[in-house]
């Protein structure tokens, strides 16, 4: 939309490099990218993606449909020119599977007078803009054409290169509240609302257990049945009590009644134990349940129904809605949970109330995609929560929270070291901010 004429090349180069950088956060080198009806070549050129291509029109012919399914669809300003946005988005479903993400770049109506000046001064060609629409308009068009907005971000306060000034405005100020109201570009991530092709899927429930000997048998007894081939994976990690012996005893006791896999983690931390458990999992849906039973196993069917019925693609528990049992969470832990939820809502452009709840659910397919590109954020999360949250946000997954009742422990002591781990969490927030928000 901006800088469509070649005589704006230096500014065009800077603008499209910025836009490509923001899109590259989501778009992986191993997945196919399709830009629909591009107005120029610049975005794909600076995206530099080995599997990127463009198509010029929709709808596709019948013999093209299967060949053209793609992981990412990029719309760079297209919707400003479409006479019928609803019909365009409906036809776009031809390119999509349930896992496809549609990246919609559109422009802030506050900049409309400046676009007219840019046209008058020759920095852009005369283009027949028909539509200036808001985020709520896009949400409504998506609803009508069977899409859902997963997240949205605001970018670029200065579309031309001015040494130091452009860097300060676009990297550090544009993402901040108030400043982002005046940004030029909106980037919305849409997911097609296509049904999951699951027929009564089964689950792999992973439990990381450290010094939890008194809870192991209760986990097995209370675990509800969800699919026909559910499995429970118990991973012991560096316990000082007889947790490992209890895990082996319970596996032998319930053999033939409950499919139990057991392992000892190779490293340290809950995240390492969960990754070990997920590596052993074979079912369609992966679940994490904390061994302390502060979240009831009986709540897991709520998570199961949410992911099976496509309410979300990453389901996160929230302990901060219902009243907690006395002594379930200490005061400073509660404050920390609320603060980190606010921080991650800002960073990931999706709403969170509780990022640290141990109960989390994701499909095995999406987890494998997430794990394939784990190196983007690094491997220093001992908890495992943020590895999954960051990775899900980068995949453009729809994240949904399910409120759960949080109970006090009935056995053992907490493994949480709130001060030292709190400082580590702050470090992770800052690291994520530079990888996700301030880029």
Tab-separated table of C-alpha atoms in Angstrom, residues 19-33 47 49 71-74 99 101-105 149-155 186-190 346-350 369 373 376-377 390-397 435-437 439:
chain	number	residue	atom	x	y	z
A	19	UNK	CA	7.456	-5.427	7.813
A	20	UNK	CA	9.252	-8.622	6.768
A	21	UNK	CA	11.052	-8.749	10.124
A	22	UNK	CA	7.768	-8.583	12.035
A	23	UNK	CA	6.217	-11.326	9.896
A	24	UNK	CA	9.325	-13.505	10.230
A	25	UNK	CA	8.620	-13.870	13.951
A	26	UNK	CA	5.719	-16.164	13.006
A	27	UNK	CA	6.827	-17.581	9.675
A	28	UNK	CA	9.243	-20.513	9.816
A	29	UNK	CA	11.695	-21.421	7.089
A	30	UNK	CA	10.319	-24.971	6.828
A	31	UNK	CA	6.725	-23.918	6.058
A	32	UNK	CA	5.198	-22.713	2.805
A	33	UNK	CA	4.167	-19.056	2.486
A	47	UNK	CA	11.174	-11.921	3.758
A	49	UNK	CA	11.799	-17.236	2.550
A	71	UNK	CA	0.992	-22.892	6.122
A	72	UNK	CA	0.924	-19.088	5.949
A	73	UNK	CA	-1.083	-16.677	3.834
A	74	UNK	CA	0.141	-13.068	3.680
A	99	UNK	CA	-3.328	-25.120	10.928
A	101	UNK	CA	-2.364	-18.798	9.701
A	102	UNK	CA	-3.462	-15.754	7.704
A	103	UNK	CA	-1.242	-12.725	8.294
A	104	UNK	CA	-3.248	-9.577	7.577
A	105	UNK	CA	-1.254	-6.354	7.294
A	149	UNK	CA	-8.304	-13.247	15.258
A	150	UNK	CA	-5.650	-14.951	17.385
A	151	UNK	CA	-3.520	-11.893	18.087
A	152	UNK	CA	-2.807	-8.423	16.768
A	153	UNK	CA	0.125	-6.072	17.061
A	154	UNK	CA	0.755	-2.465	16.109
A	155	UNK	CA	3.997	-1.493	14.376
A	186	UNK	CA	-1.546	-3.412	12.150
A	187	UNK	CA	-0.589	-7.091	11.825
A	188	UNK	CA	-3.407	-9.487	12.679
A	189	UNK	CA	-3.010	-13.260	12.875
A	190	UNK	CA	-6.166	-15.107	11.818
A	346	UNK	CA	1.495	-7.494	26.793
A	347	UNK	CA	4.327	-9.484	25.235
A	348	UNK	CA	2.290	-12.166	23.468
A	349	UNK	CA	-0.717	-10.055	22.387
A	350	UNK	CA	-3.113	-12.552	23.950
A	369	UNK	CA	6.198	-28.141	15.492
A	373	UNK	CA	12.090	-24.474	16.484
A	376	UNK	CA	14.604	-19.489	18.659
A	377	UNK	CA	13.964	-18.699	22.328
A	390	UNK	CA	6.393	-18.585	23.812
A	391	UNK	CA	6.383	-21.390	21.276
A	392	UNK	CA	2.575	-21.435	21.014
A	393	UNK	CA	2.482	-17.660	20.507
A	394	UNK	CA	5.080	-17.899	17.756
A	395	UNK	CA	3.046	-20.636	16.042
A	396	UNK	CA	0.054	-18.291	16.152
A	397	UNK	CA	-1.949	-20.795	18.200
A	435	UNK	CA	12.641	-11.521	20.970
A	436	UNK	CA	8.926	-10.844	20.620
A	437	UNK	CA	7.908	-7.260	21.318
A	439	UNK	CA	12.303	-6.183	17.551
